[in-house]
mmCIF file of the C-alpha atoms, coordinates in Angstrom:
data_MODEL
# 
_entry.id   MODEL 
# 
loop_
_atom_site.group_PDB 
_atom_site.id 
_atom_site.type_symbol 
_atom_site.label_atom_id 
_atom_site.label_alt_id 
_atom_site.label_comp_id 
_atom_site.label_asym_id 
_atom_site.label_entity_id 
_atom_site.label_seq_id 
_atom_site.pdbx_PDB_ins_code 
_atom_site.Cartn_x 
_atom_site.Cartn_y 
_atom_site.Cartn_z 
_atom_site.occupancy 
_atom_site.B_iso_or_equiv 
_atom_site.pdbx_formal_charge 
_atom_site.auth_seq_id 
_atom_site.auth_comp_id 
_atom_site.auth_asym_id 
_atom_site.auth_atom_id 
_atom_site.pdbx_PDB_model_num 
ATOM 1   C CA . UNK A 1 1   ? -25.957 1.315   2.322   1.00 0.00 ? 1   UNK A CA 1 
ATOM 2   C CA . UNK A 1 2   ? -22.161 1.346   2.300   1.00 0.00 ? 2   UNK A CA 1 
ATOM 3   C CA . UNK A 1 3   ? -20.785 -0.118  -0.924  1.00 0.00 ? 3   UNK A CA 1 
ATOM 4   C CA . UNK A 1 4   ? -18.164 -2.857  -0.845  1.00 0.00 ? 4   UNK A CA 1 
ATOM 5   C CA . UNK A 1 5   ? -14.745 -1.297  -1.351  1.00 0.00 ? 5   UNK A CA 1 
ATOM 6   C CA . UNK A 1 6   ? -12.142 -3.368  -3.128  1.00 0.00 ? 6   UNK A CA 1 
ATOM 7   C CA . UNK A 1 7   ? -9.389  -0.741  -3.225  1.00 0.00 ? 7   UNK A CA 1 
ATOM 8   C CA . UNK A 1 8   ? -9.974  1.614   -0.313  1.00 0.00 ? 8   UNK A CA 1 
ATOM 9   C CA . UNK A 1 9   ? -8.692  -0.586  2.561   1.00 0.00 ? 9   UNK A CA 1 
ATOM 10  C CA . UNK A 1 10  ? -5.283  -1.179  0.991   1.00 0.00 ? 10  UNK A CA 1 
ATOM 11  C CA . UNK A 1 11  ? -5.119  2.294   -0.581  1.00 0.00 ? 11  UNK A CA 1 
ATOM 12  C CA . UNK A 1 12  ? -5.595  3.899   2.825   1.00 0.00 ? 12  UNK A CA 1 
ATOM 13  C CA . UNK A 1 13  ? -2.596  1.906   4.003   1.00 0.00 ? 13  UNK A CA 1 
ATOM 14  C CA . UNK A 1 14  ? -0.522  2.899   0.987   1.00 0.00 ? 14  UNK A CA 1 
ATOM 15  C CA . UNK A 1 15  ? -1.364  6.583   1.442   1.00 0.00 ? 15  UNK A CA 1 
ATOM 16  C CA . UNK A 1 16  ? -0.400  6.284   5.115   1.00 0.00 ? 16  UNK A CA 1 
ATOM 17  C CA . UNK A 1 17  ? 2.967   4.756   4.206   1.00 0.00 ? 17  UNK A CA 1 
ATOM 18  C CA . UNK A 1 18  ? 3.634   7.110   1.298   1.00 0.00 ? 18  UNK A CA 1 
ATOM 19  C CA . UNK A 1 19  ? 2.867   10.150  3.459   1.00 0.00 ? 19  UNK A CA 1 
ATOM 20  C CA . UNK A 1 20  ? 5.154   8.946   6.242   1.00 0.00 ? 20  UNK A CA 1 
ATOM 21  C CA . UNK A 1 21  ? 7.934   8.324   3.747   1.00 0.00 ? 21  UNK A CA 1 
ATOM 22  C CA . UNK A 1 22  ? 7.498   11.829  2.330   1.00 0.00 ? 22  UNK A CA 1 
ATOM 23  C CA . UNK A 1 23  ? 7.969   13.317  5.794   1.00 0.00 ? 23  UNK A CA 1 
ATOM 24  C CA . UNK A 1 24  ? 10.977  11.123  6.479   1.00 0.00 ? 24  UNK A CA 1 
ATOM 25  C CA . UNK A 1 25  ? 12.750  11.901  3.213   1.00 0.00 ? 25  UNK A CA 1 
ATOM 26  C CA . UNK A 1 26  ? 12.105  15.631  3.625   1.00 0.00 ? 26  UNK A CA 1 
ATOM 27  C CA . UNK A 1 27  ? 13.783  15.512  7.036   1.00 0.00 ? 27  UNK A CA 1 
ATOM 28  C CA . UNK A 1 28  ? 16.559  13.057  6.158   1.00 0.00 ? 28  UNK A CA 1 
ATOM 29  C CA . UNK A 1 29  ? 20.231  13.890  6.560   1.00 0.00 ? 29  UNK A CA 1 
ATOM 30  C CA . UNK A 1 30  ? 21.583  11.827  3.662   1.00 0.00 ? 30  UNK A CA 1 
ATOM 31  C CA . UNK A 1 31  ? 25.110  12.180  5.015   1.00 0.00 ? 31  UNK A CA 1 
ATOM 32  C CA . UNK A 1 32  ? 24.191  10.375  8.240   1.00 0.00 ? 32  UNK A CA 1 
ATOM 33  C CA . UNK A 1 33  ? 25.089  6.733   7.622   1.00 0.00 ? 33  UNK A CA 1 
ATOM 34  C CA . UNK A 1 34  ? 22.696  5.238   10.179  1.00 0.00 ? 34  UNK A CA 1 
ATOM 35  C CA . UNK A 1 35  ? 19.757  7.459   9.230   1.00 0.00 ? 35  UNK A CA 1 
ATOM 36  C CA . UNK A 1 36  ? 20.295  6.685   5.543   1.00 0.00 ? 36  UNK A CA 1 
ATOM 37  C CA . UNK A 1 37  ? 20.418  2.957   6.294   1.00 0.00 ? 37  UNK A CA 1 
ATOM 38  C CA . UNK A 1 38  ? 17.149  3.123   8.231   1.00 0.00 ? 38  UNK A CA 1 
ATOM 39  C CA . UNK A 1 39  ? 15.459  5.148   5.508   1.00 0.00 ? 39  UNK A CA 1 
ATOM 40  C CA . UNK A 1 40  ? 16.667  2.775   2.785   1.00 0.00 ? 40  UNK A CA 1 
ATOM 41  C CA . UNK A 1 41  ? 15.155  -0.180  4.623   1.00 0.00 ? 41  UNK A CA 1 
ATOM 42  C CA . UNK A 1 42  ? 11.859  1.691   5.038   1.00 0.00 ? 42  UNK A CA 1 
ATOM 43  C CA . UNK A 1 43  ? 11.838  2.680   1.370   1.00 0.00 ? 43  UNK A CA 1 
ATOM 44  C CA . UNK A 1 44  ? 12.701  -0.798  0.078   1.00 0.00 ? 44  UNK A CA 1 
ATOM 45  C CA . UNK A 1 45  ? 9.965   -2.383  2.197   1.00 0.00 ? 45  UNK A CA 1 
ATOM 46  C CA . UNK A 1 46  ? 7.383   0.013   0.767   1.00 0.00 ? 46  UNK A CA 1 
ATOM 47  C CA . UNK A 1 47  ? 8.671   -0.593  -2.766  1.00 0.00 ? 47  UNK A CA 1 
ATOM 48  C CA . UNK A 1 48  ? 8.164   -4.341  -2.351  1.00 0.00 ? 48  UNK A CA 1 
ATOM 49  C CA . UNK A 1 49  ? 4.564   -3.740  -1.288  1.00 0.00 ? 49  UNK A CA 1 
ATOM 50  C CA . UNK A 1 50  ? 3.908   -1.307  -4.162  1.00 0.00 ? 50  UNK A CA 1 
ATOM 51  C CA . UNK A 1 51  ? 5.284   -3.738  -6.752  1.00 0.00 ? 51  UNK A CA 1 
ATOM 52  C CA . UNK A 1 52  ? 3.258   -6.571  -5.218  1.00 0.00 ? 52  UNK A CA 1 
ATOM 53  C CA . UNK A 1 53  ? 0.096   -4.457  -5.223  1.00 0.00 ? 53  UNK A CA 1 
ATOM 54  C CA . UNK A 1 54  ? 0.472   -3.603  -8.908  1.00 0.00 ? 54  UNK A CA 1 
ATOM 55  C CA . UNK A 1 55  ? 1.170   -7.227  -9.855  1.00 0.00 ? 55  UNK A CA 1 
ATOM 56  C CA . UNK A 1 56  ? -1.925  -8.503  -8.090  1.00 0.00 ? 56  UNK A CA 1 
ATOM 57  C CA . UNK A 1 57  ? -4.115  -5.809  -9.640  1.00 0.00 ? 57  UNK A CA 1 
ATOM 58  C CA . UNK A 1 58  ? -2.776  -6.743  -13.063 1.00 0.00 ? 58  UNK A CA 1 
ATOM 59  C CA . UNK A 1 59  ? -3.553  -10.404 -12.413 1.00 0.00 ? 59  UNK A CA 1 
ATOM 60  C CA . UNK A 1 60  ? -6.931  -10.210 -10.682 1.00 0.00 ? 60  UNK A CA 1 
ATOM 61  C CA . UNK A 1 61  ? -8.539  -6.866  -11.575 1.00 0.00 ? 61  UNK A CA 1 
ATOM 62  C CA . UNK A 1 62  ? -7.224  -5.856  -14.986 1.00 0.00 ? 62  UNK A CA 1 
ATOM 63  C CA . UNK A 1 63  ? -8.820  -8.795  -16.890 1.00 0.00 ? 63  UNK A CA 1 
ATOM 64  C CA . UNK A 1 64  ? -12.244 -7.893  -15.472 1.00 0.00 ? 64  UNK A CA 1 
ATOM 65  C CA . UNK A 1 65  ? -11.918 -4.238  -16.463 1.00 0.00 ? 65  UNK A CA 1 
ATOM 66  C CA . UNK A 1 66  ? -10.553 -5.161  -19.871 1.00 0.00 ? 66  UNK A CA 1 
ATOM 67  C CA . UNK A 1 67  ? -13.664 -7.281  -20.449 1.00 0.00 ? 67  UNK A CA 1 
ATOM 68  C CA . UNK A 1 68  ? -16.171 -4.562  -19.576 1.00 0.00 ? 68  UNK A CA 1 
ATOM 69  C CA . UNK A 1 69  ? -14.320 -1.280  -20.252 1.00 0.00 ? 69  UNK A CA 1 
ATOM 70  C CA . UNK A 1 70  ? -11.190 -1.654  -22.419 1.00 0.00 ? 70  UNK A CA 1 
ATOM 71  C CA . UNK A 1 71  ? -10.509 2.082   -22.448 1.00 0.00 ? 71  UNK A CA 1 
ATOM 72  C CA . UNK A 1 72  ? -10.344 2.191   -18.640 1.00 0.00 ? 72  UNK A CA 1 
ATOM 73  C CA . UNK A 1 73  ? -8.151  -0.919  -18.624 1.00 0.00 ? 73  UNK A CA 1 
ATOM 74  C CA . UNK A 1 74  ? -5.769  0.833   -21.008 1.00 0.00 ? 74  UNK A CA 1 
ATOM 75  C CA . UNK A 1 75  ? -5.658  3.902   -18.763 1.00 0.00 ? 75  UNK A CA 1 
ATOM 76  C CA . UNK A 1 76  ? -5.016  1.692   -15.740 1.00 0.00 ? 76  UNK A CA 1 
ATOM 77  C CA . UNK A 1 77  ? -2.185  -0.134  -17.512 1.00 0.00 ? 77  UNK A CA 1 
ATOM 78  C CA . UNK A 1 78  ? -0.601  3.093   -18.770 1.00 0.00 ? 78  UNK A CA 1 
ATOM 79  C CA . UNK A 1 79  ? -0.576  4.541   -15.255 1.00 0.00 ? 79  UNK A CA 1 
ATOM 80  C CA . UNK A 1 80  ? 0.856   1.318   -13.825 1.00 0.00 ? 80  UNK A CA 1 
ATOM 81  C CA . UNK A 1 81  ? 3.692   1.405   -16.325 1.00 0.00 ? 81  UNK A CA 1 
ATOM 82  C CA . UNK A 1 82  ? 4.428   5.108   -15.764 1.00 0.00 ? 82  UNK A CA 1 
ATOM 83  C CA . UNK A 1 83  ? 4.501   4.878   -11.959 1.00 0.00 ? 83  UNK A CA 1 
ATOM 84  C CA . UNK A 1 84  ? 6.565   1.686   -12.133 1.00 0.00 ? 84  UNK A CA 1 
ATOM 85  C CA . UNK A 1 85  ? 9.217   3.446   -14.208 1.00 0.00 ? 85  UNK A CA 1 
ATOM 86  C CA . UNK A 1 86  ? 9.397   6.312   -11.685 1.00 0.00 ? 86  UNK A CA 1 
ATOM 87  C CA . UNK A 1 87  ? 9.628   3.889   -8.764  1.00 0.00 ? 87  UNK A CA 1 
ATOM 88  C CA . UNK A 1 88  ? 12.408  1.863   -10.370 1.00 0.00 ? 88  UNK A CA 1 
ATOM 89  C CA . UNK A 1 89  ? 14.339  5.075   -11.008 1.00 0.00 ? 89  UNK A CA 1 
ATOM 90  C CA . UNK A 1 90  ? 14.084  5.871   -7.286  1.00 0.00 ? 90  UNK A CA 1 
ATOM 91  C CA . UNK A 1 91  ? 15.223  2.363   -6.365  1.00 0.00 ? 91  UNK A CA 1 
ATOM 92  C CA . UNK A 1 92  ? 18.302  2.798   -8.534  1.00 0.00 ? 92  UNK A CA 1 
ATOM 93  C CA . UNK A 1 93  ? 18.944  6.272   -7.130  1.00 0.00 ? 93  UNK A CA 1 
ATOM 94  C CA . UNK A 1 94  ? 18.831  5.121   -3.505  1.00 0.00 ? 94  UNK A CA 1 
ATOM 95  C CA . UNK A 1 95  ? 21.405  2.449   -4.399  1.00 0.00 ? 95  UNK A CA 1 
ATOM 96  C CA . UNK A 1 96  ? 23.631  5.138   -5.918  1.00 0.00 ? 96  UNK A CA 1 
ATOM 97  C CA . UNK A 1 97  ? 23.239  7.296   -2.822  1.00 0.00 ? 97  UNK A CA 1 
ATOM 98  C CA . UNK A 1 98  ? 24.246  4.438   -0.541  1.00 0.00 ? 98  UNK A CA 1 
ATOM 99  C CA . UNK A 1 99  ? 27.265  3.700   -2.705  1.00 0.00 ? 99  UNK A CA 1 
ATOM 100 C CA . UNK A 1 100 ? 28.363  7.347   -2.949  1.00 0.00 ? 100 UNK A CA 1 
ATOM 101 C CA . UNK A 1 101 ? 30.740  9.327   -0.822  1.00 0.00 ? 101 UNK A CA 1 
ATOM 102 C CA . UNK A 1 102 ? 29.340  11.534  1.925   1.00 0.00 ? 102 UNK A CA 1 
ATOM 103 C CA . UNK A 1 103 ? 30.260  14.589  -0.128  1.00 0.00 ? 103 UNK A CA 1 
ATOM 104 C CA . UNK A 1 104 ? 27.900  13.692  -2.980  1.00 0.00 ? 104 UNK A CA 1 
ATOM 105 C CA . UNK A 1 105 ? 25.019  12.254  -0.948  1.00 0.00 ? 105 UNK A CA 1 
ATOM 106 C CA . UNK A 1 106 ? 23.551  15.630  -0.150  1.00 0.00 ? 106 UNK A CA 1 
ATOM 107 C CA . UNK A 1 107 ? 23.284  16.560  -3.828  1.00 0.00 ? 107 UNK A CA 1 
ATOM 108 C CA . UNK A 1 108 ? 21.854  13.160  -4.765  1.00 0.00 ? 108 UNK A CA 1 
ATOM 109 C CA . UNK A 1 109 ? 19.472  13.438  -1.823  1.00 0.00 ? 109 UNK A CA 1 
ATOM 110 C CA . UNK A 1 110 ? 17.956  16.580  -3.314  1.00 0.00 ? 110 UNK A CA 1 
ATOM 111 C CA . UNK A 1 111 ? 17.481  14.682  -6.567  1.00 0.00 ? 111 UNK A CA 1 
ATOM 112 C CA . UNK A 1 112 ? 15.773  11.854  -4.664  1.00 0.00 ? 112 UNK A CA 1 
ATOM 113 C CA . UNK A 1 113 ? 13.367  14.254  -2.936  1.00 0.00 ? 113 UNK A CA 1 
ATOM 114 C CA . UNK A 1 114 ? 12.323  15.764  -6.264  1.00 0.00 ? 114 UNK A CA 1 
ATOM 115 C CA . UNK A 1 115 ? 11.989  12.304  -7.791  1.00 0.00 ? 115 UNK A CA 1 
ATOM 116 C CA . UNK A 1 116 ? 9.887   11.045  -4.928  1.00 0.00 ? 116 UNK A CA 1 
ATOM 117 C CA . UNK A 1 117 ? 7.588   14.077  -5.158  1.00 0.00 ? 117 UNK A CA 1 
ATOM 118 C CA . UNK A 1 118 ? 7.085   13.362  -8.863  1.00 0.00 ? 118 UNK A CA 1 
ATOM 119 C CA . UNK A 1 119 ? 6.364   9.692   -8.195  1.00 0.00 ? 119 UNK A CA 1 
ATOM 120 C CA . UNK A 1 120 ? 4.010   10.469  -5.322  1.00 0.00 ? 120 UNK A CA 1 
ATOM 121 C CA . UNK A 1 121 ? 1.935   12.900  -7.403  1.00 0.00 ? 121 UNK A CA 1 
ATOM 122 C CA . UNK A 1 122 ? 1.571   10.349  -10.191 1.00 0.00 ? 122 UNK A CA 1 
ATOM 123 C CA . UNK A 1 123 ? 0.823   7.487   -7.825  1.00 0.00 ? 123 UNK A CA 1 
ATOM 124 C CA . UNK A 1 124 ? -1.853  9.340   -5.873  1.00 0.00 ? 124 UNK A CA 1 
ATOM 125 C CA . UNK A 1 125 ? -3.523  10.241  -9.155  1.00 0.00 ? 125 UNK A CA 1 
ATOM 126 C CA . UNK A 1 126 ? -3.419  6.556   -10.127 1.00 0.00 ? 126 UNK A CA 1 
ATOM 127 C CA . UNK A 1 127 ? -5.069  5.521   -6.852  1.00 0.00 ? 127 UNK A CA 1 
ATOM 128 C CA . UNK A 1 128 ? -7.846  7.986   -7.659  1.00 0.00 ? 128 UNK A CA 1 
ATOM 129 C CA . UNK A 1 129 ? -8.320  6.378   -11.073 1.00 0.00 ? 129 UNK A CA 1 
ATOM 130 C CA . UNK A 1 130 ? -8.784  2.983   -9.466  1.00 0.00 ? 130 UNK A CA 1 
ATOM 131 C CA . UNK A 1 131 ? -11.113 4.214   -6.731  1.00 0.00 ? 131 UNK A CA 1 
ATOM 132 C CA . UNK A 1 132 ? -13.354 6.132   -9.145  1.00 0.00 ? 132 UNK A CA 1 
ATOM 133 C CA . UNK A 1 133 ? -13.093 4.910   -12.745 1.00 0.00 ? 133 UNK A CA 1 
ATOM 134 C CA . UNK A 1 134 ? -12.282 1.271   -12.040 1.00 0.00 ? 134 UNK A CA 1 
ATOM 135 C CA . UNK A 1 135 ? -14.447 0.861   -8.953  1.00 0.00 ? 135 UNK A CA 1 
ATOM 136 C CA . UNK A 1 136 ? -17.531 2.270   -10.681 1.00 0.00 ? 136 UNK A CA 1 
ATOM 137 C CA . UNK A 1 137 ? -17.235 -0.450  -13.319 1.00 0.00 ? 137 UNK A CA 1 
ATOM 138 C CA . UNK A 1 138 ? -16.738 -3.165  -10.710 1.00 0.00 ? 138 UNK A CA 1 
ATOM 139 C CA . UNK A 1 139 ? -19.803 -1.989  -8.787  1.00 0.00 ? 139 UNK A CA 1 
ATOM 140 C CA . UNK A 1 140 ? -21.857 -2.015  -11.963 1.00 0.00 ? 140 UNK A CA 1 
ATOM 141 C CA . UNK A 1 141 ? -20.726 -5.390  -13.294 1.00 0.00 ? 141 UNK A CA 1 
ATOM 142 C CA . UNK A 1 142 ? -19.923 -7.497  -10.211 1.00 0.00 ? 142 UNK A CA 1 
ATOM 143 C CA . UNK A 1 143 ? -21.967 -8.522  -7.197  1.00 0.00 ? 143 UNK A CA 1 
ATOM 144 C CA . UNK A 1 144 ? -20.719 -8.021  -3.638  1.00 0.00 ? 144 UNK A CA 1 
ATOM 145 C CA . UNK A 1 145 ? -19.995 -11.747 -3.462  1.00 0.00 ? 145 UNK A CA 1 
ATOM 146 C CA . UNK A 1 146 ? -17.899 -11.568 -6.639  1.00 0.00 ? 146 UNK A CA 1 
ATOM 147 C CA . UNK A 1 147 ? -15.999 -8.545  -5.335  1.00 0.00 ? 147 UNK A CA 1 
ATOM 148 C CA . UNK A 1 148 ? -15.291 -10.412 -2.100  1.00 0.00 ? 148 UNK A CA 1 
ATOM 149 C CA . UNK A 1 149 ? -13.990 -13.341 -4.136  1.00 0.00 ? 149 UNK A CA 1 
ATOM 150 C CA . UNK A 1 150 ? -11.532 -10.998 -5.876  1.00 0.00 ? 150 UNK A CA 1 
ATOM 151 C CA . UNK A 1 151 ? -10.364 -9.716  -2.483  1.00 0.00 ? 151 UNK A CA 1 
ATOM 152 C CA . UNK A 1 152 ? -9.853  -13.264 -1.191  1.00 0.00 ? 152 UNK A CA 1 
ATOM 153 C CA . UNK A 1 153 ? -8.003  -14.262 -4.360  1.00 0.00 ? 153 UNK A CA 1 
ATOM 154 C CA . UNK A 1 154 ? -5.637  -11.306 -4.049  1.00 0.00 ? 154 UNK A CA 1 
ATOM 155 C CA . UNK A 1 155 ? -4.922  -11.764 -0.338  1.00 0.00 ? 155 UNK A CA 1 
ATOM 156 C CA . UNK A 1 156 ? -4.479  -15.523 -0.728  1.00 0.00 ? 156 UNK A CA 1 
ATOM 157 C CA . UNK A 1 157 ? -1.786  -14.968 -3.347  1.00 0.00 ? 157 UNK A CA 1 
ATOM 158 C CA . UNK A 1 158 ? 0.314   -12.651 -1.161  1.00 0.00 ? 158 UNK A CA 1 
ATOM 159 C CA . UNK A 1 159 ? 3.141   -14.365 0.770   1.00 0.00 ? 159 UNK A CA 1 
ATOM 160 C CA . UNK A 1 160 ? 2.710   -14.137 4.544   1.00 0.00 ? 160 UNK A CA 1 
ATOM 161 C CA . UNK A 1 161 ? 5.803   -11.979 5.129   1.00 0.00 ? 161 UNK A CA 1 
ATOM 162 C CA . UNK A 1 162 ? 4.707   -9.376  2.575   1.00 0.00 ? 162 UNK A CA 1 
ATOM 163 C CA . UNK A 1 163 ? 1.120   -9.551  3.826   1.00 0.00 ? 163 UNK A CA 1 
ATOM 164 C CA . UNK A 1 164 ? 2.365   -8.459  7.245   1.00 0.00 ? 164 UNK A CA 1 
ATOM 165 C CA . UNK A 1 165 ? 3.995   -5.446  5.592   1.00 0.00 ? 165 UNK A CA 1 
ATOM 166 C CA . UNK A 1 166 ? 0.638   -4.612  3.992   1.00 0.00 ? 166 UNK A CA 1 
ATOM 167 C CA . UNK A 1 167 ? -1.034  -4.844  7.405   1.00 0.00 ? 167 UNK A CA 1 
ATOM 168 C CA . UNK A 1 168 ? 1.684   -2.662  8.933   1.00 0.00 ? 168 UNK A CA 1 
ATOM 169 C CA . UNK A 1 169 ? 0.440   0.141   6.692   1.00 0.00 ? 169 UNK A CA 1 
ATOM 170 C CA . UNK A 1 170 ? -3.246  -0.728  6.498   1.00 0.00 ? 170 UNK A CA 1 
ATOM 171 C CA . UNK A 1 171 ? -4.054  -1.071  10.196  1.00 0.00 ? 171 UNK A CA 1 
ATOM 172 C CA . UNK A 1 172 ? -2.929  2.416   11.301  1.00 0.00 ? 172 UNK A CA 1 
ATOM 173 C CA . UNK A 1 173 ? -4.199  3.920   8.034   1.00 0.00 ? 173 UNK A CA 1 
ATOM 174 C CA . UNK A 1 174 ? -7.771  2.724   8.602   1.00 0.00 ? 174 UNK A CA 1 
ATOM 175 C CA . UNK A 1 175 ? -10.606 3.702   10.899  1.00 0.00 ? 175 UNK A CA 1 
ATOM 176 C CA . UNK A 1 176 ? -11.978 1.476   13.657  1.00 0.00 ? 176 UNK A CA 1 
ATOM 177 C CA . UNK A 1 177 ? -14.743 0.011   11.472  1.00 0.00 ? 177 UNK A CA 1 
ATOM 178 C CA . UNK A 1 178 ? -12.288 -1.094  8.793   1.00 0.00 ? 178 UNK A CA 1 
ATOM 179 C CA . UNK A 1 179 ? -9.858  -2.503  11.352  1.00 0.00 ? 179 UNK A CA 1 
ATOM 180 C CA . UNK A 1 180 ? -12.610 -4.572  12.948  1.00 0.00 ? 180 UNK A CA 1 
ATOM 181 C CA . UNK A 1 181 ? -13.835 -5.787  9.563   1.00 0.00 ? 181 UNK A CA 1 
ATOM 182 C CA . UNK A 1 182 ? -10.359 -6.847  8.435   1.00 0.00 ? 182 UNK A CA 1 
ATOM 183 C CA . UNK A 1 183 ? -9.166  -8.478  11.648  1.00 0.00 ? 183 UNK A CA 1 
ATOM 184 C CA . UNK A 1 184 ? -12.624 -9.803  12.480  1.00 0.00 ? 184 UNK A CA 1 
ATOM 185 C CA . UNK A 1 185 ? -12.604 -11.616 9.160   1.00 0.00 ? 185 UNK A CA 1 
ATOM 186 C CA . UNK A 1 186 ? -9.228  -13.103 9.984   1.00 0.00 ? 186 UNK A CA 1 
ATOM 187 C CA . UNK A 1 187 ? -10.528 -14.194 13.384  1.00 0.00 ? 187 UNK A CA 1 
ATOM 188 C CA . UNK A 1 188 ? -13.297 -16.173 11.664  1.00 0.00 ? 188 UNK A CA 1 
ATOM 189 C CA . UNK A 1 189 ? -11.518 -17.580 8.636   1.00 0.00 ? 189 UNK A CA 1 
ATOM 190 C CA . UNK A 1 190 ? -7.710  -17.389 8.993   1.00 0.00 ? 190 UNK A CA 1 
ATOM 191 C CA . UNK A 1 191 ? -5.511  -19.863 10.895  1.00 0.00 ? 191 UNK A CA 1 
ATOM 192 C CA . UNK A 1 192 ? -5.289  -18.887 14.601  1.00 0.00 ? 192 UNK A CA 1 
ATOM 193 C CA . UNK A 1 193 ? -1.560  -18.190 14.343  1.00 0.00 ? 193 UNK A CA 1 
ATOM 194 C CA . UNK A 1 194 ? -2.109  -15.783 11.439  1.00 0.00 ? 194 UNK A CA 1 
ATOM 195 C CA . UNK A 1 195 ? -4.826  -13.946 13.348  1.00 0.00 ? 195 UNK A CA 1 
ATOM 196 C CA . UNK A 1 196 ? -2.635  -13.745 16.444  1.00 0.00 ? 196 UNK A CA 1 
ATOM 197 C CA . UNK A 1 197 ? 0.273   -12.376 14.396  1.00 0.00 ? 197 UNK A CA 1 
ATOM 198 C CA . UNK A 1 198 ? -2.007  -9.706  12.930  1.00 0.00 ? 198 UNK A CA 1 
ATOM 199 C CA . UNK A 1 199 ? -3.212  -8.729  16.408  1.00 0.00 ? 199 UNK A CA 1 
ATOM 200 C CA . UNK A 1 200 ? 0.350   -8.459  17.699  1.00 0.00 ? 200 UNK A CA 1 
ATOM 201 C CA . UNK A 1 201 ? 1.194   -6.266  14.729  1.00 0.00 ? 201 UNK A CA 1 
ATOM 202 C CA . UNK A 1 202 ? -1.857  -4.087  15.373  1.00 0.00 ? 202 UNK A CA 1 
ATOM 203 C CA . UNK A 1 203 ? -0.825  -3.656  18.985  1.00 0.00 ? 203 UNK A CA 1 
ATOM 204 C CA . UNK A 1 204 ? 2.651   -2.553  17.903  1.00 0.00 ? 204 UNK A CA 1 
ATOM 205 C CA . UNK A 1 205 ? 1.544   0.029   15.303  1.00 0.00 ? 205 UNK A CA 1 
ATOM 206 C CA . UNK A 1 206 ? -1.472  1.560   17.055  1.00 0.00 ? 206 UNK A CA 1 
ATOM 207 C CA . UNK A 1 207 ? -1.639  3.919   19.990  1.00 0.00 ? 207 UNK A CA 1 
ATOM 208 C CA . UNK A 1 208 ? -2.558  2.351   23.309  1.00 0.00 ? 208 UNK A CA 1 
ATOM 209 C CA . UNK A 1 209 ? -6.020  3.907   23.104  1.00 0.00 ? 209 UNK A CA 1 
ATOM 210 C CA . UNK A 1 210 ? -6.671  2.726   19.533  1.00 0.00 ? 210 UNK A CA 1 
ATOM 211 C CA . UNK A 1 211 ? -5.451  -0.788  20.293  1.00 0.00 ? 211 UNK A CA 1 
ATOM 212 C CA . UNK A 1 212 ? -7.660  -0.991  23.385  1.00 0.00 ? 212 UNK A CA 1 
ATOM 213 C CA . UNK A 1 213 ? -10.683 0.046   21.320  1.00 0.00 ? 213 UNK A CA 1 
ATOM 214 C CA . UNK A 1 214 ? -9.869  -2.503  18.607  1.00 0.00 ? 214 UNK A CA 1 
ATOM 215 C CA . UNK A 1 215 ? -9.202  -5.289  21.102  1.00 0.00 ? 215 UNK A CA 1 
ATOM 216 C CA . UNK A 1 216 ? -12.561 -4.700  22.793  1.00 0.00 ? 216 UNK A CA 1 
ATOM 217 C CA . UNK A 1 217 ? -14.411 -4.804  19.465  1.00 0.00 ? 217 UNK A CA 1 
ATOM 218 C CA . UNK A 1 218 ? -12.633 -7.975  18.357  1.00 0.00 ? 218 UNK A CA 1 
ATOM 219 C CA . UNK A 1 219 ? -13.346 -9.768  21.629  1.00 0.00 ? 219 UNK A CA 1 
ATOM 220 C CA . UNK A 1 220 ? -17.033 -8.965  21.208  1.00 0.00 ? 220 UNK A CA 1 
ATOM 221 C CA . UNK A 1 221 ? -17.100 -10.117 17.574  1.00 0.00 ? 221 UNK A CA 1 
# 
């Protein structure tokens, strides 16, 4: 029996986005105004999602873990704080790069790449903590129905525009079963316009073959 995953669906999306950003920053010509502008927009969008994700975990998951396993809650909070500091440093650095002359952008770009690598290593380790240490406690202490309630509470508290950014990462980062589960749930319970918007997004971020497969499964659901 497959266990109910609270973190994995969104974490797959975050890993997908973080990996893409790593490739983009490694290839980026920081002296190219247009390329830098496009990268900054991509980076800022991901930052908004990462901050949102941490806030909702602090609100909806941390109190549960603190109740049953205070030492794990402390580890979770420490990692949140550490990765948040690294991310804020990168946000400030990308502002400095955009406000710098072309002559200094290359040097600052190298600093950004190193900083992003440091953040990424810490953040991936944190995701592992949640998927193993935290999830094991949730499986032990909460029923599937209670875990689903946490998922609904988190998603319901995310503004629609940011939720679409989540989906932009999650849909291509997942496998067909997870895509069907997520969008199939929206088909049953979300407003029709929200479901339609999610399908349009899926069509835009998936290959033609993957979208065709998903569309067929959703029509049969």
